[in-house]
Amino acid sequence: MNLRLFILAGLFALGGIAITARVAYVQIARTEHYRNEASNEHFGQQEIRAPRGAILDRNGYPLATTVDAYDVWINREDWQDDEAARKAADFIGPIIGRDPSALISTVRQEEEGLYLAFGGLDFEKGTGLHDADAPGLRVVLTTKRSYPEGDLASTLLGFVGRDHVGLTGIERDFDRELGGIPGTIYFERDSIGNRLQLGSERVGQKPKPGGDIRLTIDRYIQRLVEGELETQLAQTGALGGTIIVMDPKTGAVLGMASQPGFKMSQLDLNKPVDQALFRNRAVTDMYEPGSVFKTLTASIALDLGLLTPESVYNDEGAEYIGPSTIRNWDFSTNGPVTVTQILQRSLNTGAVWMSRQIGPADFYGYVRKFGIGQATGVGLDGEPDGLVRDENDPNWSEVDLATNAFGQGIAATPLQMTTAIASFANGGKLMRPYIVESMNTPEGPRSFSPVVVRQVVSEQTAASVADMMNQVVEGSPGHLAAIKGYHVAGKTGTTTDATLADGAVKGGNVASFIGFAPADDPKMIVLIKLDFREDRLGGQVSAPVFAHLAPSILAYLGVQPDGPQLVTHP
Amino acid sequence: MNQFSTATSTSYDINELNRLRAARQAENHELEAEVASLSSLARVDLEARLRLGLVPAERLLYVDVNQPLPAKQTLPTRFLPPEANEVPALQEPLWKRLLHVLPFF
C-alpha cells in the first residue's frame, strides 16, 4: 500500500517537475520567440526603401540622383461597380496621363489584386492623389532615379530595375554603396492582416540612405567625347567605336564613351535586342590594337638597351619567318630606316626586326608588365584579361612573336591599351586606371588615390618613346592628329579582318589612334577606336578625331598653348 | 479624460508634422534635382544656341587674363565636395593642454 502511494506521489512529483520545467522553458528560454510570434500576430511589418545615393561627376554635378515619387495602384475589385470606376478613372486618368475609359478596361482585364497604373509619379502630383478619396486608389510612396544630365554617360552609369537594384554599369557595380540599408516599419493589423487605419505604428529600424559616389568622369569632357563619337558614326558610317580620355599621371578616367550603346531616355527593358547595348565596350570588349602596339615593341628594345631611336634597320619590304612572309601595310620597301622612322612609317617589317632582337621571353615578359593579358582593375564589371599567347603555349610559334610585335594576334581592351601607352606619358610608370574618386560606404567615407602598378620601363626609355611618338605626329607633314599650339605624341593603328558588331560582321576593320598632349608634360591621353565594315586607316579617320577633341579638352583643363595663339592681357 | 484627449491631439500633431517634414524633404530633393537639371550642359547649350544665338567657335583664341577666376556655379550643398577646413579640428581638453606645458610631455 505504502509502496503504491509512494509510486503515485512520485509520478505526481515528476509530472509537476515536468510541467514546471516546460513552463520555465516556455517563459524563460523561449521568451523572445513567443514574444515575436505574438507581436507578428498583432503587427505587420513593411520594408522602408532607403533613398539611393547619387552618382556625381568629379566636380560634384549629379549624373544620377534620387527623388521621391509615388506608385499609383488600383484595386480591381473596387472597380467592378461602373459608377465608382468611372468616377475614380475620370479623376486619376488625367493626372497620370491615361485615358479614363482605356484605364477602366485595362484594370478589369487584370485577373486579381492590384494593378500598377503608374510607376514613379512626380511627388507633387502623387501628393494630390494621395490625399484624394477615390475608390480603389492606392498611392504608395517610393523613389525614382532622376538624370539631370539626360542621356549623358548612360552606358557607363547603367540603370536600376523596378526594385531599385542596380542592373548594369556603375549602378550595379556599386549597388551596395548606392543602395543603402532598408528600414522596417511595424503597424497594427486586423485578424486578416490588413493595416488598422487608427492602429499604432512604430519604426523598427530607420533606413540608412545610400552613399553618394563621386566619379573621376568630367561631365564636360564626357559630353565632348560622346558628341564626337556620335558625329563620327554618322559621318563615317562606322559600326561602332570607343573614345577614352584619361589623365596619364594618375590613371583617372575623365571621359569614356562607346557605341553601340543605349540612351537612358529610350531605354526599353522589354526589347531583348537592347541587352547587347548595355555593356560598356570600352572596358568589356577586346580588339587587336594593330600598329599602336609598335610603340610597346620599340620601348622594350630600348629599355633592354638593344636599340636606340637612331638604330638603323634595312627594310627590304619583307621579313620571312619559316614559310610565312610579312610585308608592310602598303607593301613598301624603305631601305635603311631608324627606329623612329619605323614608327613614323609604321613598318611591320621593322617591328618584326625589333621583336627578333628582343626574343620571346623578354617580349612577353614586358607585354605582361604593360598590363596586356590581365584586367586593369578599374573596378568595373565584365573586364576581361585580354588574349596573349606566349612562348609557353603549345600552339605558339615564331610567327606569333612577329605578328604580335605589330599588334596582330594579340587582344586587349581599349582601356588596357590606353593605360599601357599612358605609361610613356608618365615616366614609365603604369598606373591603375580608376573611375571612382570617392564614395560613402556603409562603413564610412572612402576615397581612392592614384596607384602606381609598377615601373614598366625606365624614365629615360619612356621619354625616348614619347619623343618618337611626337616625331610620328610632328615629323610627318600633314599628319591629321597635329594641332596648332600644342605638341602631340601619338600613334595610329589599323587592324584588318576583324570580327565586329558582336560577331555579325566578319572581315571588318578597326581604325584607331592613341595620343597624348602636351608631349613634354602630358595632361591627357586620348584613345579613339572606330569599327568599320570596309577598309579604313586609323591615320585617316581616327587621327582627325583627336585633332578635333584635343584643343577643347586641353583648353578646358587650363593647359595654355605655346606660340602665337596666346594673347597676353597687359 | 482631459489627459487622454491631450495625448491624442498631440499624437495627431506629431504625425502631421512628420508628414509635413517628409513632404518638405521630398520637395527639397525635387528642387535639388531641378537645380541640377537647370545647370546641365545640355540645357546650357540649348539656351546658348536658341536664346542667345551663340554658335560653336570656329577659331580658338587664348587670352591670358591677369584676373581671378569667376566664382564656381553653386550646387546643392548635398552634392558639393567637402571643404578642406569645413570640419574644425577637435580641441584637446584643458587638462591635456596643461600637460603639454610640462617639459617631459
XYZ file of C-alpha atoms in Angstrom:
675
model
C 0.000 0.000 0.000
C 2.733 2.375 1.046
C 4.707 1.447 -1.985
C 1.769 2.185 -4.337
C 1.204 5.526 -2.613
C 4.873 6.270 -2.880
C 4.916 5.460 -6.623
C 1.815 7.582 -7.214
C 3.287 10.506 -5.284
C 6.478 10.086 -7.249
C 4.595 10.170 -10.528
C 2.756 13.329 -9.456
C 6.012 14.871 -8.384
C 7.655 14.018 -11.708
C 4.635 15.390 -13.554
C 4.856 18.565 -11.519
C 8.531 18.922 -12.233
C 7.945 18.302 -15.942
C 5.188 20.927 -16.097
C 7.286 23.415 -14.151
C 10.255 22.747 -16.408
C 8.113 23.200 -19.503
C 6.615 26.432 -18.176
C 10.082 27.674 -17.291
C 11.313 26.710 -20.764
C 8.428 28.481 -22.496
C 8.501 31.564 -20.314
C 12.215 31.998 -19.820
C 14.171 30.229 -22.531
C 11.711 30.891 -25.346
C 10.557 34.337 -24.238
C 11.863 36.103 -27.316
C 10.423 33.549 -29.702
C 6.876 33.698 -28.307
C 7.014 37.438 -27.859
C 7.883 37.742 -31.535
C 5.124 35.328 -32.516
C 2.571 37.338 -30.539
C 3.929 40.533 -31.994
C 3.755 39.141 -35.525
C 0.151 38.163 -34.872
C -0.766 41.731 -33.991
C 1.731 43.665 -36.030
C 2.580 43.565 -39.677
C 5.860 44.829 -40.998
C 6.762 46.721 -44.123
C 10.166 47.453 -45.586
C 11.043 51.131 -46.000
C 13.261 51.599 -49.006
C 16.444 53.546 -48.284
C 16.996 56.537 -50.577
C 19.566 55.580 -53.210
C 22.767 57.629 -53.309
C 23.646 59.969 -56.139
C 26.316 59.438 -58.800
C 28.296 62.625 -59.251
C 30.890 63.764 -61.736
C 34.311 64.816 -60.473
C 33.129 68.373 -59.816
C 30.064 67.274 -57.898
C 27.472 67.653 -60.643
C 24.892 64.890 -60.258
C 24.665 62.474 -63.170
C 22.072 60.331 -61.410
C 20.148 61.172 -58.270
C 17.032 60.070 -56.442
C 13.780 61.924 -55.914
C 10.657 60.922 -54.033
C 7.747 59.738 -56.110
C 4.547 57.717 -55.856
C 3.434 54.433 -57.364
C -0.262 54.528 -58.269
C -2.083 51.216 -57.770
C -5.743 50.396 -58.424
C -7.650 47.660 -56.664
C -9.501 45.752 -59.376
C -12.306 44.594 -57.079
C -13.257 48.170 -56.199
C -13.713 48.959 -59.883
C -16.340 46.322 -60.610
C -19.001 48.933 -59.945
C -19.346 51.054 -63.122
C -20.164 54.317 -61.381
C -17.312 54.040 -58.864
C -14.853 53.053 -61.586
C -15.879 55.931 -63.855
C -15.672 58.444 -61.027
C -12.202 57.268 -59.990
C -10.882 56.918 -63.553
C -12.042 60.419 -64.517
C -10.095 61.758 -61.552
C -6.939 59.612 -61.863
C -6.640 59.389 -65.665
C -5.660 62.998 -66.459
C -3.130 63.108 -63.598
C -1.245 60.025 -64.763
C -1.778 60.826 -68.446
C -4.073 57.927 -69.327
C -7.445 57.796 -70.999
C -10.101 57.013 -68.307
C -12.058 54.506 -70.448
C -8.916 52.665 -71.509
C -7.750 52.625 -67.883
C -11.012 51.038 -66.717
C -10.863 48.301 -69.326
C -7.190 47.585 -68.596
C -7.808 47.351 -64.858
C -10.764 44.990 -65.381
C -8.646 42.727 -67.578
C -6.384 42.092 -64.603
C -7.055 38.686 -63.112
C -6.975 39.767 -59.493
C -5.472 42.114 -56.959
C -3.786 45.428 -57.552
C -2.885 46.930 -60.911
C 0.081 49.321 -61.201
C -1.415 52.205 -63.156
C 1.681 54.397 -62.963
C 5.137 53.842 -61.505
C 7.193 56.782 -60.241
C 4.647 59.591 -60.453
C 6.054 63.035 -59.578
C 5.878 63.770 -55.873
C 3.665 66.840 -56.263
C 1.121 65.103 -58.476
C 1.261 61.996 -56.306
C 0.558 64.006 -53.147
C -2.652 65.262 -54.764
C -3.703 61.688 -55.454
C -2.603 60.504 -52.035
C -4.911 62.933 -50.273
C -7.872 62.178 -52.571
C -10.693 59.808 -51.760
C -11.091 57.818 -54.980
C -12.470 54.241 -54.921
C -9.844 51.548 -55.371
C -6.950 54.002 -55.407
C -3.795 53.066 -53.505
C -0.906 55.523 -53.636
C 2.407 54.265 -52.266
C 5.411 56.462 -51.579
C 8.523 55.348 -53.431
C 11.604 56.863 -55.057
C 12.756 57.154 -58.644
C 16.052 57.792 -60.384
C 16.495 61.205 -61.954
C 19.158 62.005 -64.566
C 19.830 65.761 -64.576
C 22.288 65.474 -67.487
C 19.822 63.482 -69.563
C 21.385 60.705 -71.619
C 24.938 61.597 -70.666
C 27.070 58.545 -69.844
C 24.063 56.204 -69.960
C 26.120 53.093 -70.734
C 28.674 53.921 -68.076
C 26.158 54.739 -65.357
C 23.772 51.865 -66.126
C 20.300 51.726 -64.655
C 18.240 50.280 -61.817
C 15.304 47.898 -62.008
C 11.800 48.428 -60.631
C 13.013 47.147 -57.273
C 15.713 49.842 -57.332
C 18.531 47.322 -57.540
C 21.315 48.282 -59.947
C 21.185 46.154 -63.094
C 24.034 47.463 -65.234
C 27.003 49.827 -65.162
C 28.058 51.789 -62.092
C 24.568 51.285 -60.654
C 25.224 47.541 -60.487
C 28.953 47.569 -59.739
C 28.417 49.827 -56.709
C 24.917 48.745 -55.788
C 25.885 48.014 -52.192
C 27.251 51.515 -51.622
C 24.488 53.311 -53.528
C 21.590 51.202 -52.282
C 21.825 51.881 -48.550
C 20.176 49.683 -45.937
C 16.369 49.393 -45.934
C 14.463 50.076 -42.740
C 11.402 48.457 -41.239
C 8.117 49.869 -40.030
C 5.721 47.882 -37.806
C 1.986 48.536 -37.885
C -1.003 47.131 -36.039
C -3.159 44.881 -38.194
C -6.539 43.187 -38.060
C -7.304 39.452 -37.971
C -6.846 39.041 -41.738
C -3.677 41.052 -41.903
C -4.955 44.415 -43.134
C -3.485 47.557 -41.644
C -5.666 49.199 -38.983
C -6.453 52.744 -40.012
C -6.247 54.053 -36.441
C -3.793 51.439 -35.216
C -0.403 52.219 -33.829
C 2.808 52.044 -35.803
C 6.472 52.272 -34.964
C 9.688 52.384 -36.908
C 11.698 49.253 -36.157
C 14.857 50.259 -37.954
C 15.384 53.543 -39.726
C 16.511 53.183 -43.331
C 20.137 54.120 -43.866
C 20.422 56.205 -47.038
C 22.798 55.014 -49.750
C 26.064 56.888 -50.150
C 26.920 59.227 -52.995
C 29.612 58.120 -55.443
C 31.885 60.706 -56.982
C 33.375 59.628 -60.289
C 36.547 60.802 -61.989
C 34.418 61.458 -65.077
C 34.098 65.114 -66.003
C 30.674 65.897 -67.440
C 32.105 68.446 -69.893
C 34.698 66.036 -71.298
C 32.172 63.202 -71.285
C 29.754 65.297 -73.309
C 32.522 66.233 -75.737
C 33.580 62.640 -76.383
C 30.020 61.321 -76.631
C 29.093 64.058 -79.090
C 32.240 63.458 -81.142
C 31.669 59.705 -81.259
C 28.074 60.154 -82.412
C 29.187 62.609 -85.084
C 31.874 60.237 -86.337
C 29.455 57.342 -86.533
C 27.036 59.470 -88.528
C 29.660 60.971 -90.821
C 31.906 57.992 -91.495
C 29.397 55.172 -91.332
C 31.367 53.438 -88.589
C 29.591 50.481 -86.996
C 30.735 51.447 -83.528
C 33.607 52.910 -81.618
C 35.189 53.924 -78.347
C 36.777 57.101 -77.052
C 38.617 57.219 -73.722
C 40.158 60.298 -72.138
C 42.463 59.714 -69.198
C 44.848 61.678 -67.028
C 48.092 59.764 -67.739
C 49.733 60.896 -64.497
C 47.037 59.466 -62.245
C 45.047 56.949 -64.289
C 41.817 58.877 -63.616
C 39.355 58.310 -66.454
C 37.961 61.717 -67.433
C 35.666 60.564 -70.201
C 34.597 57.223 -71.619
C 32.151 56.687 -74.452
C 31.370 53.634 -76.525
C 28.929 52.734 -79.248
C 26.681 50.910 -79.860
C 25.148 51.785 -76.527
C 21.807 52.842 -75.139
C 20.203 56.103 -74.162
C 18.516 56.361 -70.808
C 15.591 58.246 -72.324
C 14.946 55.447 -74.836
C 15.518 52.510 -72.512
C 13.120 49.627 -73.107
C 13.824 46.580 -70.962
C 11.288 44.533 -72.876
C 13.368 44.540 -76.072
C 15.772 41.586 -75.999
C 17.842 43.207 -78.769
C 18.739 46.039 -76.390
C 20.516 43.684 -73.982
C 23.697 43.796 -76.088
C 23.749 47.580 -75.827
C 24.034 47.663 -72.051
C 27.690 46.739 -71.747
C 30.452 49.319 -71.529
C 32.510 48.261 -74.544
C 35.489 50.416 -73.584
C 36.014 48.025 -70.688
C 34.433 44.730 -71.777
C 35.360 44.327 -75.457
C 38.733 43.280 -76.789
C 40.313 44.194 -80.107
C 43.596 43.711 -81.899
C 45.410 47.004 -81.303
C 47.394 46.901 -84.546
C 50.283 49.294 -85.169
C 49.749 51.202 -81.908
C 51.480 48.184 -80.381
C 54.724 49.009 -82.235
C 55.376 51.675 -79.613
C 55.424 48.960 -76.947
C 57.763 46.800 -79.030
C 60.123 49.738 -79.589
C 60.089 50.628 -75.895
C 61.050 47.060 -74.920
C 64.017 47.105 -77.296
C 65.097 50.496 -75.955
C 64.651 49.529 -72.318
C 66.744 46.382 -72.771
C 69.471 48.530 -74.301
C 69.286 46.593 -77.578
C 68.389 49.577 -79.745
C 68.269 53.348 -79.657
C 65.853 55.640 -81.538
C 68.677 56.124 -84.048
C 69.465 52.413 -84.587
C 69.209 51.543 -88.268
C 67.231 48.741 -89.869
C 67.483 47.950 -93.562
C 63.950 47.418 -94.802
C 63.776 45.168 -97.831
C 59.986 45.165 -97.864
C 59.542 41.713 -96.342
C 60.557 39.605 -93.358
C 60.489 35.814 -93.552
C 59.577 33.504 -90.684
C 59.741 29.932 -91.941
C 57.199 29.682 -94.735
C 55.449 32.919 -93.721
C 56.214 36.296 -95.262
C 55.407 39.554 -93.507
C 55.184 42.707 -95.581
C 54.445 46.321 -94.807
C 50.855 47.534 -94.755
C 51.454 49.484 -98.003
C 53.797 46.851 -99.499
C 56.585 49.445 -99.466
C 60.358 48.889 -99.341
C 62.117 51.643 -97.419
C 65.813 50.729 -97.274
C 67.789 51.959 -94.232
C 65.449 53.458 -91.616
C 65.880 54.399 -87.955
C 63.671 53.041 -85.141
C 61.928 56.433 -85.055
C 61.220 56.132 -88.774
C 59.886 52.601 -88.255
C 57.236 54.150 -86.036
C 56.694 57.156 -88.312
C 56.121 54.953 -91.343
C 54.522 52.214 -89.247
C 56.631 49.453 -90.774
C 55.557 45.908 -89.956
C 58.926 44.595 -91.094
C 60.682 46.938 -88.682
C 58.525 45.717 -85.803
C 59.385 42.111 -86.693
C 63.070 43.037 -86.761
C 62.792 44.628 -83.302
C 60.981 41.580 -81.893
C 63.818 39.357 -83.149
C 66.311 41.482 -81.233
C 64.195 41.185 -78.108
C 63.317 37.466 -78.167
C 60.083 35.886 -76.934
C 60.904 35.631 -73.204
C 61.639 39.348 -72.778
C 58.944 40.411 -75.244
C 56.103 38.627 -73.429
C 57.573 39.466 -70.047
C 57.335 43.163 -70.901
C 53.936 42.794 -72.581
C 52.593 41.478 -69.293
C 54.367 44.252 -67.397
C 52.450 46.694 -69.589
C 49.278 45.072 -68.272
C 48.305 43.349 -71.508
C 46.765 39.962 -70.713
C 45.414 40.967 -67.302
C 42.465 43.065 -66.190
C 43.387 46.611 -65.222
C 41.357 46.505 -62.003
C 39.429 49.642 -62.853
C 36.590 48.364 -60.692
C 34.004 47.930 -63.430
C 32.360 44.582 -64.023
C 32.956 42.441 -67.109
C 36.564 43.412 -67.696
C 38.437 40.583 -69.480
C 42.126 39.808 -69.140
C 42.883 40.102 -72.839
C 44.495 37.461 -75.011
C 48.229 36.917 -75.128
C 49.662 33.631 -76.400
C 53.256 33.434 -75.220
C 56.126 31.054 -75.907
C 54.937 28.647 -73.191
C 51.716 27.943 -75.081
C 51.997 24.688 -77.107
C 50.320 26.378 -80.083
C 52.719 29.319 -80.062
C 55.133 29.733 -82.984
C 57.660 32.308 -84.100
C 55.084 33.845 -86.394
C 53.122 34.797 -83.278
C 56.039 36.807 -81.945
C 56.425 38.532 -85.309
C 52.751 39.455 -85.688
C 52.350 40.353 -82.009
C 55.162 42.872 -82.452
C 52.888 44.972 -84.638
C 49.728 44.310 -82.655
C 48.176 41.423 -84.566
C 47.229 38.106 -82.972
C 47.050 39.755 -79.566
C 43.923 41.228 -77.991
C 43.411 43.934 -75.379
C 40.603 46.200 -74.274
C 40.668 49.891 -75.218
C 41.188 50.697 -71.539
C 44.193 48.357 -71.298
C 45.795 49.947 -74.361
C 45.187 53.462 -73.050
C 46.729 52.530 -69.703
C 49.745 50.858 -71.318
C 50.517 53.784 -73.648
C 49.903 56.250 -70.803
C 52.995 54.852 -69.104
C 55.127 56.650 -71.748
C 53.457 59.888 -70.711
C 54.160 59.145 -67.058
C 57.874 58.414 -66.829
C 57.420 54.688 -67.477
C 55.050 54.140 -64.553
C 51.960 52.028 -65.249
C 49.001 53.476 -63.357
C 45.902 51.574 -62.321
C 43.004 53.270 -64.105
C 40.189 54.321 -61.814
C 36.776 55.785 -62.329
C 35.500 56.245 -58.772
C 37.153 59.078 -56.886
C 35.345 58.744 -53.584
C 32.247 57.211 -52.086
C 30.331 56.851 -48.893
C 30.112 53.219 -47.922
C 28.041 51.848 -45.020
C 31.374 51.632 -43.174
C 32.180 55.291 -43.782
C 33.634 57.560 -46.458
C 36.273 56.124 -48.742
C 38.434 57.868 -51.311
C 40.700 56.484 -53.990
C 44.165 57.717 -54.765
C 46.250 57.062 -57.866
C 48.011 53.713 -57.697
C 51.321 53.002 -59.418
C 51.121 49.377 -60.514
C 54.780 49.140 -61.488
C 57.643 50.833 -63.267
C 57.413 49.150 -66.661
C 60.268 50.872 -68.477
C 62.836 53.368 -67.275
C 62.068 57.075 -67.192
C 64.626 57.585 -69.957
C 63.027 54.934 -72.179
C 59.583 56.448 -71.610
C 60.902 59.885 -72.583
C 62.535 58.451 -75.723
C 59.324 56.685 -76.774
C 57.267 59.824 -76.074
C 59.710 61.765 -78.238
C 59.454 59.168 -81.022
C 55.648 59.323 -80.800
C 55.919 63.094 -81.048
C 58.000 62.594 -84.204
C 55.293 60.296 -85.559
C 52.827 63.204 -85.476
C 55.016 66.247 -85.974
C 57.698 64.612 -88.134
C 55.140 63.512 -90.707
C 53.964 66.556 -92.684
C 50.203 66.814 -92.822
C 49.601 64.319 -90.021
C 45.913 64.622 -89.215
C 46.422 64.392 -85.435
C 48.617 67.503 -85.298
C 47.063 70.517 -83.568
C 48.092 74.115 -83.568
C 49.653 75.364 -80.370
C 50.288 72.009 -78.710
C 52.920 69.320 -79.198
C 51.240 65.976 -79.708
C 52.648 62.462 -79.354
C 50.665 59.633 -80.880
C 50.453 56.507 -82.980
C 47.859 55.162 -85.347
C 46.698 51.575 -85.590
C 44.696 49.690 -88.166
C 43.512 46.119 -87.899
C 42.033 44.283 -90.839
C 39.950 41.124 -90.930
C 38.362 41.880 -87.567
C 35.133 40.371 -86.283
C 32.808 43.227 -85.339
C 29.264 44.072 -84.313
C 29.067 41.204 -81.807
C 30.093 38.676 -84.455
C 27.660 39.872 -87.117
C 30.397 41.338 -89.329
C 33.410 39.261 -90.415
C 36.402 40.771 -92.158
C 35.829 44.224 -90.661
C 38.354 46.897 -89.944
C 39.411 48.674 -86.732
C 40.961 52.112 -87.165
C 42.488 53.623 -84.044
C 44.696 56.370 -82.704
C 46.201 56.940 -79.271
C 47.797 60.251 -78.498
C 48.757 62.471 -75.600
C 49.425 66.172 -75.222
C 51.294 68.338 -74.479
C 54.028 65.867 -75.428
C 56.572 67.322 -72.951
C 54.193 67.401 -69.964
C 51.109 65.331 -70.837
C 47.819 66.313 -69.224
C 45.581 63.943 -71.155
C 45.765 60.807 -73.238
C 43.015 60.018 -75.706
C 42.202 56.733 -77.410
C 39.951 56.757 -80.449
C 38.845 53.454 -81.942
C 36.357 53.205 -84.791
C 34.972 49.972 -86.260
C 34.223 49.738 -89.976
C 32.791 47.185 -92.302
C 35.169 48.320 -95.064
C 38.910 49.155 -95.037
C 39.729 52.454 -93.334
C 43.040 53.652 -91.912
C 43.486 54.903 -88.376
C 45.542 57.818 -89.654
C 42.709 58.919 -91.919
C 39.648 58.544 -89.726
C 40.727 58.373 -86.065
C 43.642 60.801 -86.003
C 41.445 63.772 -87.082
C 39.081 62.978 -84.201
C 41.977 63.518 -81.823
C 42.813 66.811 -83.526
C 39.212 67.903 -83.129
C 38.848 66.871 -79.479
C 42.238 67.726 -78.013
C 42.161 71.566 -78.233
C 38.793 71.724 -76.454
C 39.892 69.313 -73.716
C 43.255 70.997 -73.204
C 41.648 74.449 -73.068
C 39.101 73.125 -70.567
C 41.894 71.633 -68.446
C 43.565 75.038 -68.444
C 46.600 73.976 -70.476
C 47.965 77.018 -72.226
C 49.106 76.598 -75.820
C 52.571 77.557 -76.988
C 53.173 80.207 -79.564
C 51.160 82.997 -81.120
C 47.676 81.692 -80.190
C 48.128 83.129 -76.712
C 47.229 86.774 -76.301
C 48.524 88.077 -73.002
C 46.464 90.780 -71.354
C 48.682 93.666 -70.161
C -10.337 62.163 -19.887
C -8.673 65.518 -20.451
C -5.241 63.930 -20.411
C -6.322 61.269 -22.918
C -7.707 63.956 -25.205
C -4.479 65.968 -24.996
C -2.383 62.886 -25.701
C -4.476 62.004 -28.753
C -4.307 65.543 -30.050
C -0.519 65.716 -29.541
C -0.078 62.359 -31.257
C -2.060 63.643 -34.220
C 0.066 66.814 -34.315
C 3.263 64.769 -34.284
C 2.041 62.625 -37.150
C 1.063 65.731 -39.121
C 4.439 67.351 -38.508
C 6.233 64.154 -39.536
C 4.188 64.097 -42.725
C 4.990 67.741 -43.359
C 8.668 67.144 -42.755
C 8.675 64.227 -45.206
C 6.912 66.413 -47.768
C 9.438 69.219 -47.322
C 12.329 66.751 -47.628
C 10.809 65.387 -50.821
C 10.357 68.920 -52.148
C 13.945 69.649 -51.247
C 15.143 66.633 -53.230
C 12.946 67.693 -56.152
C 14.421 71.181 -56.065
C 17.967 69.811 -55.862
C 17.283 67.714 -58.934
C 15.745 70.725 -60.660
C 18.791 72.884 -59.897
C 20.983 70.129 -61.318
C 18.808 69.867 -64.438
C 18.869 73.612 -64.945
C 22.658 73.640 -64.756
C 23.015 70.645 -67.070
C 25.286 71.095 -70.066
C 22.501 70.123 -72.459
C 20.298 72.938 -71.171
C 23.130 75.474 -71.117
C 23.954 74.503 -74.708
C 20.323 74.842 -75.753
C 19.945 78.215 -74.075
C 23.159 79.448 -75.650
C 22.098 78.419 -79.139
C 18.394 79.236 -79.092
C 18.009 82.149 -76.701
C 21.372 83.857 -77.034
C 22.024 82.855 -80.649
C 25.568 81.633 -79.944
C 27.381 79.234 -82.269
C 30.351 76.913 -81.663
C 33.704 78.686 -82.020
C 35.436 78.122 -85.330
C 38.728 79.650 -84.237
C 40.123 79.403 -80.735
C 41.875 82.445 -79.351
C 43.528 82.011 -75.988
C 43.684 85.095 -73.846
C 45.856 85.205 -70.758
C 43.881 87.349 -68.341
C 45.502 88.524 -65.163
C 42.287 88.325 -63.141
C 40.959 85.829 -60.622
C 38.624 83.096 -61.850
C 34.876 83.750 -61.583
C 33.067 82.117 -58.686
C 32.090 78.500 -59.261
C 28.489 77.700 -60.041
C 26.582 76.864 -56.907
C 25.462 73.301 -56.489
C 23.037 71.925 -53.922
C 25.052 71.527 -50.722
C 24.479 67.789 -50.710
C 26.474 67.431 -53.922
C 29.320 69.774 -53.076
C 32.708 68.307 -52.210
C 33.616 68.871 -48.560
C 35.783 71.898 -47.947
C 39.182 71.083 -46.543
C 38.697 73.255 -43.462
C 34.968 72.646 -43.100
C 35.314 70.391 -40.066
C 37.046 72.206 -37.231
C 39.815 70.239 -35.628
C 38.859 68.774 -32.283
C 40.385 70.783 -29.464
C 42.105 68.899 -26.713
C 40.647 69.257 -23.224
C 42.187 71.855 -20.934
C 43.939 69.343 -18.681
C 45.691 67.791 -21.705
C 46.777 71.177 -22.955
C 48.134 71.942 -19.493
C 50.093 68.696 -19.584
C 51.819 69.814 -22.760
C 53.227 72.755 -20.823
C 55.223 70.337 -18.709
C 58.732 69.730 -20.103
C 58.514 65.920 -20.204
C 55.196 65.768 -22.127
